[in-house]
Amino acid sequence: VPVFLFVAAPYIRRYVAGGRCKSTARLEGKVVIITGANTGIGKETARDLAQRGKVIIACRDIAKGEAAASEIRAETGNQQVIVKKLDLADTKSIREFAEKFLAEEKELHILINNAGVMLCPYAKTADGFEMHLGVNHLGHFLLTFLLLERLKQSAPARIVNVSSLAHHGGRIRFHDLHGEKSYNRGLAYCHSKLANVLFTRELARRLQGKFQRQAEFTANVLHPGSVSSELVRHSFVMTWLWKIFSFFLKTPCEGAQTSIYCAVAEELDSVTGQYFSDCQPAYVSSRGRDDETAKKLWSVSCELLGIQWD
C-alpha cells in the first residue's frame, strides 16, 4: 500500500487540484476589487490578478491586508495593489468603503465577492443579522448595490460571487432567517452559500436586457473546491480534520483558479447567471434554481438593508 500511494500520489494531487485558469487576459487600465483578499483564496486571486492590472484588497484586518499587499507588490512588481478597510459585518463600514472608493476611483471593472465566514458560534452582526447570512450574503448584497452604477459605467464589467458546494445543503428559512428559533452553525453556512447562488441568479436576470450587448455586464457564481485555508478556524474538529487530510485538499492557489477564471476568461464574455466549479459549469441544486425564492430573497434582503433596488 505505501508503494502504491507513493506511485499514485502525483495523480491524486493532480485530481484534487482540479481545473486551472489558462487565460492570459491582461487588465491594463482596469480596476478589480476583491473582498477578503488578505488570506486564503482571496489572497491568491489577488496575487494572480495583480500580474494583470490594478487590485484593491478590501478587508477587515488592515494589518493583514497590508502584509499581503506588500508581499504581492514585491512579487509582481505592481505597485497598484491597494488595501482598503471593509467590515462586511457592519453596514456602516460597507457604506464608508463604497463612498471612499467612488470618490477615489472613476472606474470598476471586476468585483469579486470572496470574503466569508464559516461555522461561527451563534453571533450577530453590528446590524443584528445572523453572522453567516450577514457577512456572506447581506454584506456582499449591499456592497454590490452601492457599486453597481460604477460597474455599469465601466462596462464591460463582471461580478463574481464565491459560493460553495455546501449550497446543496442550504435552504432559505424566511420564517427564521437569523437563526433565533433554531441554529446549527454548519447549516447556517449552507444557507448563506445558497443565498449567494440565488442572489447571482436574480442579479443576472435583472441585468439582462439592460445593455446593448449582454457581454457588457455579467454576474456568475462559483464553488472554489475544498481548500486548505483559515475558513474552518471556528471549528476545532474541522481544523484538525483539515490538517490530517490536507493532501486531499486544494491549496489556496488551486482554490483560486475558478475565481480567476470567472473574472478574466474571454470565453465567459457573454455568460451570465451561471455556477462554476473547476473552471467549468457545474450542477446547481434545485433550490439554487428556484426563481421565486430568488425573487423573494432579493426583496427581503432589500427590506433588511433599508434599500430600494429595482
PDB file of C-alpha atoms in Angstrom:
ATOM      1  CA  VAL A   1       0.000   0.000   0.000  1.00  0.00           C
ATOM      2  CA  PRO A   2       2.739   2.574   0.829  1.00  0.00           C
ATOM      3  CA  VAL A   3       4.377   1.867  -2.553  1.00  0.00           C
ATOM      4  CA  PHE A   4       1.036   2.279  -4.318  1.00  0.00           C
ATOM      5  CA  LEU A   5       0.423   5.581  -2.530  1.00  0.00           C
ATOM      6  CA  PHE A   6       3.905   6.787  -3.444  1.00  0.00           C
ATOM      7  CA  VAL A   7       3.285   5.998  -7.122  1.00  0.00           C
ATOM      8  CA  ALA A   8      -0.286   7.288  -7.112  1.00  0.00           C
ATOM      9  CA  ALA A   9       0.401  10.467  -5.118  1.00  0.00           C
ATOM     10  CA  PRO A  10       1.125  12.757  -8.114  1.00  0.00           C
ATOM     11  CA  TYR A  11      -2.055  11.577  -9.873  1.00  0.00           C
ATOM     12  CA  ILE A  12      -4.159  12.034  -6.723  1.00  0.00           C
ATOM     13  CA  ARG A  13      -2.764  15.545  -6.261  1.00  0.00           C
ATOM     14  CA  ARG A  14      -3.452  16.391  -9.900  1.00  0.00           C
ATOM     15  CA  TYR A  15      -7.057  15.237  -9.488  1.00  0.00           C
ATOM     16  CA  VAL A  16      -7.519  17.154  -6.230  1.00  0.00           C
ATOM     17  CA  ALA A  17      -6.032  20.322  -7.764  1.00  0.00           C
ATOM     18  CA  GLY A  18      -8.860  20.428 -10.313  1.00  0.00           C
ATOM     19  CA  GLY A  19      -9.128  22.857 -13.215  1.00  0.00           C
ATOM     20  CA  ARG A  20      -6.741  25.723 -13.868  1.00  0.00           C
ATOM     21  CA  CYS A  21      -7.453  29.094 -15.435  1.00  0.00           C
ATOM     22  CA  LYS A  22      -5.428  29.197 -18.657  1.00  0.00           C
ATOM     23  CA  SER A  23      -6.446  32.706 -19.699  1.00  0.00           C
ATOM     24  CA  THR A  24      -3.614  35.175 -20.213  1.00  0.00           C
ATOM     25  CA  ALA A  25      -6.015  38.143 -20.456  1.00  0.00           C
ATOM     26  CA  ARG A  26      -4.478  41.446 -19.361  1.00  0.00           C
ATOM     27  CA  LEU A  27      -6.255  44.018 -17.222  1.00  0.00           C
ATOM     28  CA  GLU A  28      -4.245  47.145 -18.015  1.00  0.00           C
ATOM     29  CA  GLY A  29      -6.242  50.230 -17.082  1.00  0.00           C
ATOM     30  CA  LYS A  30      -8.822  48.103 -15.275  1.00  0.00           C
ATOM     31  CA  VAL A  31      -9.735  48.077 -11.599  1.00  0.00           C
ATOM     32  CA  VAL A  32     -10.568  44.983  -9.529  1.00  0.00           C
ATOM     33  CA  ILE A  33     -11.997  44.790  -6.006  1.00  0.00           C
ATOM     34  CA  ILE A  34     -11.583  41.527  -4.082  1.00  0.00           C
ATOM     35  CA  THR A  35     -13.159  41.216  -0.643  1.00  0.00           C
ATOM     36  CA  GLY A  36     -11.284  39.215   1.977  1.00  0.00           C
ATOM     37  CA  ALA A  37      -8.115  39.129  -0.118  1.00  0.00           C
ATOM     38  CA  ASN A  38      -5.724  39.290   2.833  1.00  0.00           C
ATOM     39  CA  THR A  39      -5.666  35.495   3.162  1.00  0.00           C
ATOM     40  CA  GLY A  40      -6.619  32.177   1.518  1.00  0.00           C
ATOM     41  CA  ILE A  41      -8.084  32.004  -1.961  1.00  0.00           C
ATOM     42  CA  GLY A  42      -8.779  35.731  -1.942  1.00  0.00           C
ATOM     43  CA  LYS A  43      -5.088  36.482  -1.494  1.00  0.00           C
ATOM     44  CA  GLU A  44      -4.146  34.046  -4.279  1.00  0.00           C
ATOM     45  CA  THR A  45      -6.781  35.587  -6.551  1.00  0.00           C
ATOM     46  CA  ALA A  46      -5.258  38.999  -5.830  1.00  0.00           C
ATOM     47  CA  ARG A  47      -1.759  37.646  -6.496  1.00  0.00           C
ATOM     48  CA  ASP A  48      -2.774  36.437  -9.957  1.00  0.00           C
ATOM     49  CA  LEU A  49      -4.830  39.476 -10.944  1.00  0.00           C
ATOM     50  CA  ALA A  50      -2.083  41.841  -9.739  1.00  0.00           C
ATOM     51  CA  GLN A  51       0.032  40.455 -12.581  1.00  0.00           C
ATOM     52  CA  ARG A  52      -2.672  41.736 -14.940  1.00  0.00           C
ATOM     53  CA  GLY A  53      -3.936  45.060 -13.535  1.00  0.00           C
ATOM     54  CA  LYS A  54      -4.912  47.193 -10.507  1.00  0.00           C
ATOM     55  CA  VAL A  55      -6.212  45.322  -7.470  1.00  0.00           C
ATOM     56  CA  ILE A  56      -7.957  46.677  -4.388  1.00  0.00           C
ATOM     57  CA  ILE A  57      -7.854  44.374  -1.380  1.00  0.00           C
ATOM     58  CA  ALA A  58     -10.957  45.073   0.707  1.00  0.00           C
ATOM     59  CA  CYS A  59     -10.660  43.508   4.154  1.00  0.00           C
ATOM     60  CA  ARG A  60     -11.431  43.931   7.843  1.00  0.00           C
ATOM     61  CA  ASP A  61      -7.886  43.491   9.145  1.00  0.00           C
ATOM     62  CA  ILE A  62      -5.802  46.297   7.623  1.00  0.00           C
ATOM     63  CA  ALA A  63      -2.518  44.985   9.079  1.00  0.00           C
ATOM     64  CA  LYS A  64      -3.001  41.558   7.470  1.00  0.00           C
ATOM     65  CA  GLY A  65      -4.159  43.246   4.286  1.00  0.00           C
ATOM     66  CA  GLU A  66      -1.036  45.421   4.111  1.00  0.00           C
ATOM     67  CA  ALA A  67       1.194  42.402   4.744  1.00  0.00           C
ATOM     68  CA  ALA A  68      -0.488  40.519   1.879  1.00  0.00           C
ATOM     69  CA  ALA A  69      -0.359  43.558  -0.419  1.00  0.00           C
ATOM     70  CA  SER A  70       3.323  44.168   0.347  1.00  0.00           C
ATOM     71  CA  GLU A  71       4.117  40.554  -0.497  1.00  0.00           C
ATOM     72  CA  ILE A  72       2.135  40.731  -3.750  1.00  0.00           C
ATOM     73  CA  ARG A  73       3.700  44.069  -4.772  1.00  0.00           C
ATOM     74  CA  ALA A  74       7.195  42.678  -4.215  1.00  0.00           C
ATOM     75  CA  GLU A  75       6.426  39.502  -6.177  1.00  0.00           C
ATOM     76  CA  THR A  76       4.583  41.079  -9.121  1.00  0.00           C
ATOM     77  CA  GLY A  77       6.282  44.472  -9.292  1.00  0.00           C
ATOM     78  CA  ASN A  78       2.827  46.021  -9.446  1.00  0.00           C
ATOM     79  CA  GLN A  79       2.548  48.936  -7.036  1.00  0.00           C
ATOM     80  CA  GLN A  80      -1.167  49.270  -7.753  1.00  0.00           C
ATOM     81  CA  VAL A  81      -2.159  46.757  -5.089  1.00  0.00           C
ATOM     82  CA  ILE A  82      -4.102  48.840  -2.563  1.00  0.00           C
ATOM     83  CA  VAL A  83      -5.672  47.937   0.774  1.00  0.00           C
ATOM     84  CA  LYS A  84      -8.985  49.431   1.913  1.00  0.00           C
ATOM     85  CA  LYS A  85     -10.887  48.835   5.151  1.00  0.00           C
ATOM     86  CA  LEU A  86     -14.110  46.838   4.750  1.00  0.00           C
ATOM     87  CA  ASP A  87     -16.008  45.063   7.517  1.00  0.00           C
ATOM     88  CA  LEU A  88     -18.846  43.103   5.949  1.00  0.00           C
ATOM     89  CA  ALA A  89     -20.393  42.561   9.395  1.00  0.00           C
ATOM     90  CA  ASP A  90     -21.167  46.284   9.647  1.00  0.00           C
ATOM     91  CA  THR A  91     -23.257  48.117   7.036  1.00  0.00           C
ATOM     92  CA  LYS A  92     -21.745  51.429   8.184  1.00  0.00           C
ATOM     93  CA  SER A  93     -18.278  50.149   7.220  1.00  0.00           C
ATOM     94  CA  ILE A  94     -19.615  48.889   3.862  1.00  0.00           C
ATOM     95  CA  ARG A  95     -21.131  52.285   3.079  1.00  0.00           C
ATOM     96  CA  GLU A  96     -17.930  54.095   4.121  1.00  0.00           C
ATOM     97  CA  PHE A  97     -15.834  51.805   1.916  1.00  0.00           C
ATOM     98  CA  ALA A  98     -18.115  52.367  -1.080  1.00  0.00           C
ATOM     99  CA  GLU A  99     -18.224  56.136  -0.523  1.00  0.00           C
ATOM    100  CA  LYS A 100     -14.408  56.404  -0.408  1.00  0.00           C
ATOM    101  CA  PHE A 101     -13.962  54.110  -3.375  1.00  0.00           C
ATOM    102  CA  LEU A 102     -16.419  56.067  -5.524  1.00  0.00           C
ATOM    103  CA  ALA A 103     -14.674  59.320  -4.591  1.00  0.00           C
ATOM    104  CA  GLU A 104     -11.218  57.971  -5.469  1.00  0.00           C
ATOM    105  CA  GLU A 105     -11.815  55.651  -8.425  1.00  0.00           C
ATOM    106  CA  LYS A 106     -13.659  56.594 -11.592  1.00  0.00           C
ATOM    107  CA  GLU A 107     -13.948  53.018 -12.872  1.00  0.00           C
ATOM    108  CA  LEU A 108     -14.607  49.497 -11.582  1.00  0.00           C
ATOM    109  CA  HIS A 109     -14.435  46.553 -13.961  1.00  0.00           C
ATOM    110  CA  ILE A 110     -14.439  43.450 -11.743  1.00  0.00           C
ATOM    111  CA  LEU A 111     -15.999  42.930  -8.307  1.00  0.00           C
ATOM    112  CA  ILE A 112     -15.120  39.629  -6.645  1.00  0.00           C
ATOM    113  CA  ASN A 113     -17.273  38.981  -3.567  1.00  0.00           C
ATOM    114  CA  ASN A 114     -14.914  36.475  -1.981  1.00  0.00           C
ATOM    115  CA  ALA A 115     -14.860  37.097   1.790  1.00  0.00           C
ATOM    116  CA  GLY A 116     -16.771  34.766   4.042  1.00  0.00           C
ATOM    117  CA  VAL A 117     -17.200  33.197   7.465  1.00  0.00           C
ATOM    118  CA  MET A 118     -17.846  29.542   8.211  1.00  0.00           C
ATOM    119  CA  LEU A 119     -19.005  27.501  11.214  1.00  0.00           C
ATOM    120  CA  CYS A 120     -19.262  30.505  13.545  1.00  0.00           C
ATOM    121  CA  PRO A 121     -20.762  30.077  17.007  1.00  0.00           C
ATOM    122  CA  TYR A 122     -24.073  31.936  17.095  1.00  0.00           C
ATOM    123  CA  ALA A 123     -23.456  35.649  16.744  1.00  0.00           C
ATOM    124  CA  LYS A 124     -24.991  38.687  15.120  1.00  0.00           C
ATOM    125  CA  THR A 125     -23.515  41.443  13.003  1.00  0.00           C
ATOM    126  CA  ALA A 126     -23.497  45.105  14.041  1.00  0.00           C
ATOM    127  CA  ASP A 127     -26.926  45.406  12.386  1.00  0.00           C
ATOM    128  CA  GLY A 128     -28.475  42.374  14.076  1.00  0.00           C
ATOM    129  CA  PHE A 129     -28.154  39.879  11.207  1.00  0.00           C
ATOM    130  CA  GLU A 130     -27.089  36.281  11.863  1.00  0.00           C
ATOM    131  CA  MET A 131     -23.338  36.284  11.164  1.00  0.00           C
ATOM    132  CA  HIS A 132     -23.221  33.837   8.212  1.00  0.00           C
ATOM    133  CA  LEU A 133     -26.167  35.445   6.434  1.00  0.00           C
ATOM    134  CA  GLY A 134     -24.978  38.941   7.326  1.00  0.00           C
ATOM    135  CA  VAL A 135     -21.390  38.609   6.106  1.00  0.00           C
ATOM    136  CA  ASN A 136     -21.649  36.035   3.326  1.00  0.00           C
ATOM    137  CA  HIS A 137     -24.858  37.318   1.737  1.00  0.00           C
ATOM    138  CA  LEU A 138     -26.231  40.631   3.007  1.00  0.00           C
ATOM    139  CA  GLY A 139     -22.841  42.347   3.255  1.00  0.00           C
ATOM    140  CA  HIS A 140     -21.976  41.493  -0.339  1.00  0.00           C
ATOM    141  CA  PHE A 141     -25.528  42.258  -1.489  1.00  0.00           C
ATOM    142  CA  LEU A 142     -25.211  45.799  -0.101  1.00  0.00           C
ATOM    143  CA  LEU A 143     -21.672  46.262  -1.425  1.00  0.00           C
ATOM    144  CA  THR A 144     -22.764  45.222  -4.918  1.00  0.00           C
ATOM    145  CA  PHE A 145     -25.753  47.564  -4.753  1.00  0.00           C
ATOM    146  CA  LEU A 146     -23.564  50.517  -3.781  1.00  0.00           C
ATOM    147  CA  LEU A 147     -21.002  49.859  -6.528  1.00  0.00           C
ATOM    148  CA  LEU A 148     -23.397  48.792  -9.302  1.00  0.00           C
ATOM    149  CA  GLU A 149     -23.623  52.144 -11.110  1.00  0.00           C
ATOM    150  CA  ARG A 150     -19.832  52.434 -11.253  1.00  0.00           C
ATOM    151  CA  LEU A 151     -19.648  48.921 -12.682  1.00  0.00           C
ATOM    152  CA  LYS A 152     -22.296  49.804 -15.280  1.00  0.00           C
ATOM    153  CA  GLN A 153     -20.403  52.959 -16.252  1.00  0.00           C
ATOM    154  CA  SER A 154     -17.218  50.919 -16.657  1.00  0.00           C
ATOM    155  CA  ALA A 155     -18.747  48.102 -18.735  1.00  0.00           C
ATOM    156  CA  PRO A 156     -17.713  45.586 -19.872  1.00  0.00           C
ATOM    157  CA  ALA A 157     -17.737  44.559 -16.229  1.00  0.00           C
ATOM    158  CA  ARG A 158     -18.076  41.373 -14.206  1.00  0.00           C
ATOM    159  CA  ILE A 159     -19.388  40.421 -10.780  1.00  0.00           C
ATOM    160  CA  VAL A 160     -18.012  37.173  -9.370  1.00  0.00           C
ATOM    161  CA  ASN A 161     -19.582  35.653  -6.243  1.00  0.00           C
ATOM    162  CA  VAL A 162     -17.816  32.911  -4.313  1.00  0.00           C
ATOM    163  CA  SER A 163     -20.307  30.329  -3.050  1.00  0.00           C
ATOM    164  CA  SER A 164     -19.741  26.654  -2.233  1.00  0.00           C
ATOM    165  CA  LEU A 165     -20.830  23.096  -2.950  1.00  0.00           C
ATOM    166  CA  ALA A 166     -22.381  23.457   0.512  1.00  0.00           C
ATOM    167  CA  HIS A 167     -25.258  25.356  -1.117  1.00  0.00           C
ATOM    168  CA  HIS A 168     -26.728  21.910  -1.847  1.00  0.00           C
ATOM    169  CA  GLY A 169     -27.422  21.562   1.891  1.00  0.00           C
ATOM    170  CA  GLY A 170     -28.943  25.010   2.268  1.00  0.00           C
ATOM    171  CA  ARG A 171     -32.447  26.398   2.276  1.00  0.00           C
ATOM    172  CA  ILE A 172     -33.746  29.917   2.738  1.00  0.00           C
ATOM    173  CA  ARG A 173     -35.662  29.825   6.029  1.00  0.00           C
ATOM    174  CA  PHE A 174     -37.688  33.012   5.670  1.00  0.00           C
ATOM    175  CA  HIS A 175     -39.504  32.251   8.942  1.00  0.00           C
ATOM    176  CA  ASP A 176     -36.181  32.231  10.842  1.00  0.00           C
ATOM    177  CA  LEU A 177     -33.543  33.974   8.702  1.00  0.00           C
ATOM    178  CA  HIS A 178     -31.434  34.965  11.700  1.00  0.00           C
ATOM    179  CA  GLY A 179     -31.474  31.596  13.427  1.00  0.00           C
ATOM    180  CA  GLU A 180     -33.244  32.877  16.525  1.00  0.00           C
ATOM    181  CA  LYS A 181     -35.598  29.891  16.753  1.00  0.00           C
ATOM    182  CA  SER A 182     -33.033  27.213  15.914  1.00  0.00           C
ATOM    183  CA  TYR A 183     -29.363  27.401  14.965  1.00  0.00           C
ATOM    184  CA  ASN A 184     -26.834  24.974  13.543  1.00  0.00           C
ATOM    185  CA  ARG A 185     -23.520  26.512  12.516  1.00  0.00           C
ATOM    186  CA  GLY A 186     -22.968  24.062   9.655  1.00  0.00           C
ATOM    187  CA  LEU A 187     -26.442  24.578   8.207  1.00  0.00           C
ATOM    188  CA  ALA A 188     -26.177  28.352   8.686  1.00  0.00           C
ATOM    189  CA  TYR A 189     -23.139  28.304   6.402  1.00  0.00           C
ATOM    190  CA  CYS A 190     -25.013  26.198   3.827  1.00  0.00           C
ATOM    191  CA  HIS A 191     -27.988  28.580   3.906  1.00  0.00           C
ATOM    192  CA  SER A 192     -25.718  31.587   3.262  1.00  0.00           C
ATOM    193  CA  LYS A 193     -23.986  29.862   0.352  1.00  0.00           C
ATOM    194  CA  LEU A 194     -27.382  29.068  -1.211  1.00  0.00           C
ATOM    195  CA  ALA A 195     -28.197  32.762  -0.803  1.00  0.00           C
ATOM    196  CA  ASN A 196     -25.046  33.558  -2.861  1.00  0.00           C
ATOM    197  CA  VAL A 197     -26.307  31.341  -5.687  1.00  0.00           C
ATOM    198  CA  LEU A 198     -29.827  32.801  -5.639  1.00  0.00           C
ATOM    199  CA  PHE A 199     -28.525  36.382  -5.473  1.00  0.00           C
ATOM    200  CA  THR A 200     -26.347  35.778  -8.532  1.00  0.00           C
ATOM    201  CA  ARG A 201     -29.217  34.189 -10.430  1.00  0.00           C
ATOM    202  CA  GLU A 202     -31.607  37.065  -9.729  1.00  0.00           C
ATOM    203  CA  LEU A 203     -28.935  39.730 -10.342  1.00  0.00           C
ATOM    204  CA  ALA A 204     -28.106  38.232 -13.743  1.00  0.00           C
ATOM    205  CA  ARG A 205     -31.810  38.089 -14.613  1.00  0.00           C
ATOM    206  CA  ARG A 206     -32.281  41.739 -13.704  1.00  0.00           C
ATOM    207  CA  LEU A 207     -29.221  42.837 -15.683  1.00  0.00           C
ATOM    208  CA  GLN A 208     -30.301  41.090 -18.867  1.00  0.00           C
ATOM    209  CA  GLY A 209     -31.702  43.428 -21.468  1.00  0.00           C
ATOM    210  CA  LYS A 210     -30.213  46.486 -19.750  1.00  0.00           C
ATOM    211  CA  PHE A 211     -27.318  46.683 -22.211  1.00  0.00           C
ATOM    212  CA  GLN A 212     -26.975  46.635 -25.986  1.00  0.00           C
ATOM    213  CA  ARG A 213     -24.794  43.550 -25.661  1.00  0.00           C
ATOM    214  CA  GLN A 214     -25.007  41.138 -22.745  1.00  0.00           C
ATOM    215  CA  ALA A 215     -21.227  40.841 -22.834  1.00  0.00           C
ATOM    216  CA  GLU A 216     -21.120  44.310 -21.291  1.00  0.00           C
ATOM    217  CA  PHE A 217     -22.132  43.102 -17.821  1.00  0.00           C
ATOM    218  CA  THR A 218     -22.152  39.595 -16.333  1.00  0.00           C
ATOM    219  CA  ALA A 219     -22.630  38.024 -12.914  1.00  0.00           C
ATOM    220  CA  ASN A 220     -21.539  34.481 -12.123  1.00  0.00           C
ATOM    221  CA  VAL A 221     -21.063  32.350  -9.016  1.00  0.00           C
ATOM    222  CA  LEU A 222     -18.647  29.540  -8.171  1.00  0.00           C
ATOM    223  CA  HIS A 223     -17.519  26.746  -5.877  1.00  0.00           C
ATOM    224  CA  PRO A 224     -13.739  27.016  -5.260  1.00  0.00           C
ATOM    225  CA  GLY A 225     -13.360  23.434  -4.080  1.00  0.00           C
ATOM    226  CA  SER A 226     -12.392  22.068  -0.673  1.00  0.00           C
ATOM    227  CA  VAL A 227      -9.472  24.322   0.159  1.00  0.00           C
ATOM    228  CA  SER A 228      -6.905  24.229   2.946  1.00  0.00           C
ATOM    229  CA  SER A 229      -7.478  27.706   4.398  1.00  0.00           C
ATOM    230  CA  GLU A 230      -8.353  29.632   7.569  1.00  0.00           C
ATOM    231  CA  LEU A 231     -12.069  29.421   6.800  1.00  0.00           C
ATOM    232  CA  VAL A 232     -12.560  26.494   9.224  1.00  0.00           C
ATOM    233  CA  ARG A 233     -10.824  28.306  12.123  1.00  0.00           C
ATOM    234  CA  HIS A 234     -14.058  28.472  14.173  1.00  0.00           C
ATOM    235  CA  SER A 235     -14.259  24.668  14.379  1.00  0.00           C
ATOM    236  CA  PHE A 236     -11.612  22.672  16.284  1.00  0.00           C
ATOM    237  CA  VAL A 237     -12.799  19.409  14.699  1.00  0.00           C
ATOM    238  CA  MET A 238     -12.717  20.786  11.143  1.00  0.00           C
ATOM    239  CA  THR A 239      -9.309  22.395  11.715  1.00  0.00           C
ATOM    240  CA  TRP A 240      -7.991  19.033  12.948  1.00  0.00           C
ATOM    241  CA  LEU A 241      -9.529  17.123  10.022  1.00  0.00           C
ATOM    242  CA  TRP A 242      -8.242  19.706   7.520  1.00  0.00           C
ATOM    243  CA  LYS A 243      -4.674  19.147   8.818  1.00  0.00           C
ATOM    244  CA  ILE A 244      -4.954  15.347   8.676  1.00  0.00           C
ATOM    245  CA  PHE A 245      -6.425  15.301   5.169  1.00  0.00           C
ATOM    246  CA  SER A 246      -4.541  18.301   3.764  1.00  0.00           C
ATOM    247  CA  PHE A 247      -3.123  16.094   0.997  1.00  0.00           C
ATOM    248  CA  PHE A 248      -6.671  15.719  -0.340  1.00  0.00           C
ATOM    249  CA  LEU A 249      -7.496  19.424  -0.181  1.00  0.00           C
ATOM    250  CA  LYS A 250      -6.743  22.130  -2.701  1.00  0.00           C
ATOM    251  CA  THR A 251      -4.075  24.665  -1.896  1.00  0.00           C
ATOM    252  CA  PRO A 252      -5.321  28.282  -1.781  1.00  0.00           C
ATOM    253  CA  CYS A 253      -3.706  28.826  -5.192  1.00  0.00           C
ATOM    254  CA  GLU A 254      -5.589  25.852  -6.651  1.00  0.00           C
ATOM    255  CA  GLY A 255      -8.788  27.022  -4.948  1.00  0.00           C
ATOM    256  CA  ALA A 256      -8.448  30.476  -6.512  1.00  0.00           C
ATOM    257  CA  GLN A 257      -8.414  29.195 -10.095  1.00  0.00           C
ATOM    258  CA  THR A 258     -12.183  29.280 -10.681  1.00  0.00           C
ATOM    259  CA  SER A 259     -12.450  32.796  -9.222  1.00  0.00           C
ATOM    260  CA  ILE A 260      -9.709  33.934 -11.602  1.00  0.00           C
ATOM    261  CA  TYR A 261     -11.381  32.094 -14.476  1.00  0.00           C
ATOM    262  CA  CYS A 262     -14.742  33.777 -13.863  1.00  0.00           C
ATOM    263  CA  ALA A 263     -13.001  37.156 -13.613  1.00  0.00           C
ATOM    264  CA  VAL A 264     -10.905  37.079 -16.796  1.00  0.00           C
ATOM    265  CA  ALA A 265     -11.665  34.171 -19.161  1.00  0.00           C
ATOM    266  CA  GLU A 266     -12.541  35.518 -22.599  1.00  0.00           C
ATOM    267  CA  GLU A 267     -14.987  32.676 -23.279  1.00  0.00           C
ATOM    268  CA  LEU A 268     -17.198  33.973 -20.442  1.00  0.00           C
ATOM    269  CA  ASP A 269     -17.660  37.417 -22.008  1.00  0.00           C
ATOM    270  CA  SER A 270     -21.359  36.783 -22.630  1.00  0.00           C
ATOM    271  CA  VAL A 271     -22.007  34.094 -19.992  1.00  0.00           C
ATOM    272  CA  THR A 272     -24.066  35.228 -17.016  1.00  0.00           C
ATOM    273  CA  GLY A 273     -26.062  33.746 -14.142  1.00  0.00           C
ATOM    274  CA  GLN A 274     -24.086  30.507 -14.202  1.00  0.00           C
ATOM    275  CA  TYR A 275     -22.444  28.388 -11.486  1.00  0.00           C
ATOM    276  CA  PHE A 276     -18.889  27.120 -11.962  1.00  0.00           C
ATOM    277  CA  SER A 277     -16.501  24.678 -10.323  1.00  0.00           C
ATOM    278  CA  ASP A 278     -13.007  23.664 -11.513  1.00  0.00           C
ATOM    279  CA  CYS A 279     -13.218  26.285 -14.282  1.00  0.00           C
ATOM    280  CA  GLN A 280     -16.282  24.727 -15.896  1.00  0.00           C
ATOM    281  CA  PRO A 281     -20.071  24.828 -15.474  1.00  0.00           C
ATOM    282  CA  ALA A 282     -21.308  22.764 -12.532  1.00  0.00           C
ATOM    283  CA  TYR A 283     -24.606  21.373 -11.239  1.00  0.00           C
ATOM    284  CA  VAL A 284     -26.781  23.691  -9.157  1.00  0.00           C
ATOM    285  CA  SER A 285     -29.186  22.294  -6.575  1.00  0.00           C
ATOM    286  CA  SER A 286     -32.918  22.517  -7.281  1.00  0.00           C
ATOM    287  CA  ARG A 287     -33.223  25.127  -4.513  1.00  0.00           C
ATOM    288  CA  GLY A 288     -30.481  27.113  -6.236  1.00  0.00           C
ATOM    289  CA  ARG A 289     -32.624  27.207  -9.398  1.00  0.00           C
ATOM    290  CA  ASP A 290     -35.815  28.384  -7.676  1.00  0.00           C
ATOM    291  CA  ASP A 291     -36.628  31.741  -9.266  1.00  0.00           C
ATOM    292  CA  GLU A 292     -39.483  32.504  -6.876  1.00  0.00           C
ATOM    293  CA  THR A 293     -37.242  32.040  -3.847  1.00  0.00           C
ATOM    294  CA  ALA A 294     -34.552  34.147  -5.550  1.00  0.00           C
ATOM    295  CA  LYS A 295     -37.032  36.999  -6.082  1.00  0.00           C
ATOM    296  CA  LYS A 296     -38.335  36.792  -2.529  1.00  0.00           C
ATOM    297  CA  LEU A 297     -34.797  36.711  -1.091  1.00  0.00           C
ATOM    298  CA  TRP A 298     -33.952  39.814  -3.131  1.00  0.00           C
ATOM    299  CA  SER A 299     -36.995  41.636  -1.754  1.00  0.00           C
ATOM    300  CA  VAL A 300     -36.345  40.562   1.849  1.00  0.00           C
ATOM    301  CA  SER A 301     -32.643  41.487   1.559  1.00  0.00           C
ATOM    302  CA  CYS A 302     -33.564  44.995   0.375  1.00  0.00           C
ATOM    303  CA  GLU A 303     -36.003  45.331   3.252  1.00  0.00           C
ATOM    304  CA  LEU A 304     -33.434  44.221   5.853  1.00  0.00           C
ATOM    305  CA  LEU A 305     -30.828  46.617   4.455  1.00  0.00           C
ATOM    306  CA  GLY A 306     -33.246  49.511   4.014  1.00  0.00           C
ATOM    307  CA  ILE A 307     -32.536  49.939   0.315  1.00  0.00           C
ATOM    308  CA  GLN A 308     -34.589  50.110  -2.889  1.00  0.00           C
ATOM    309  CA  TRP A 309     -33.029  48.077  -5.696  1.00  0.00           C
ATOM    310  CA  ASP A 310     -35.352  47.723  -8.682  1.00  0.00           C
TER     311      ASP A 310
END
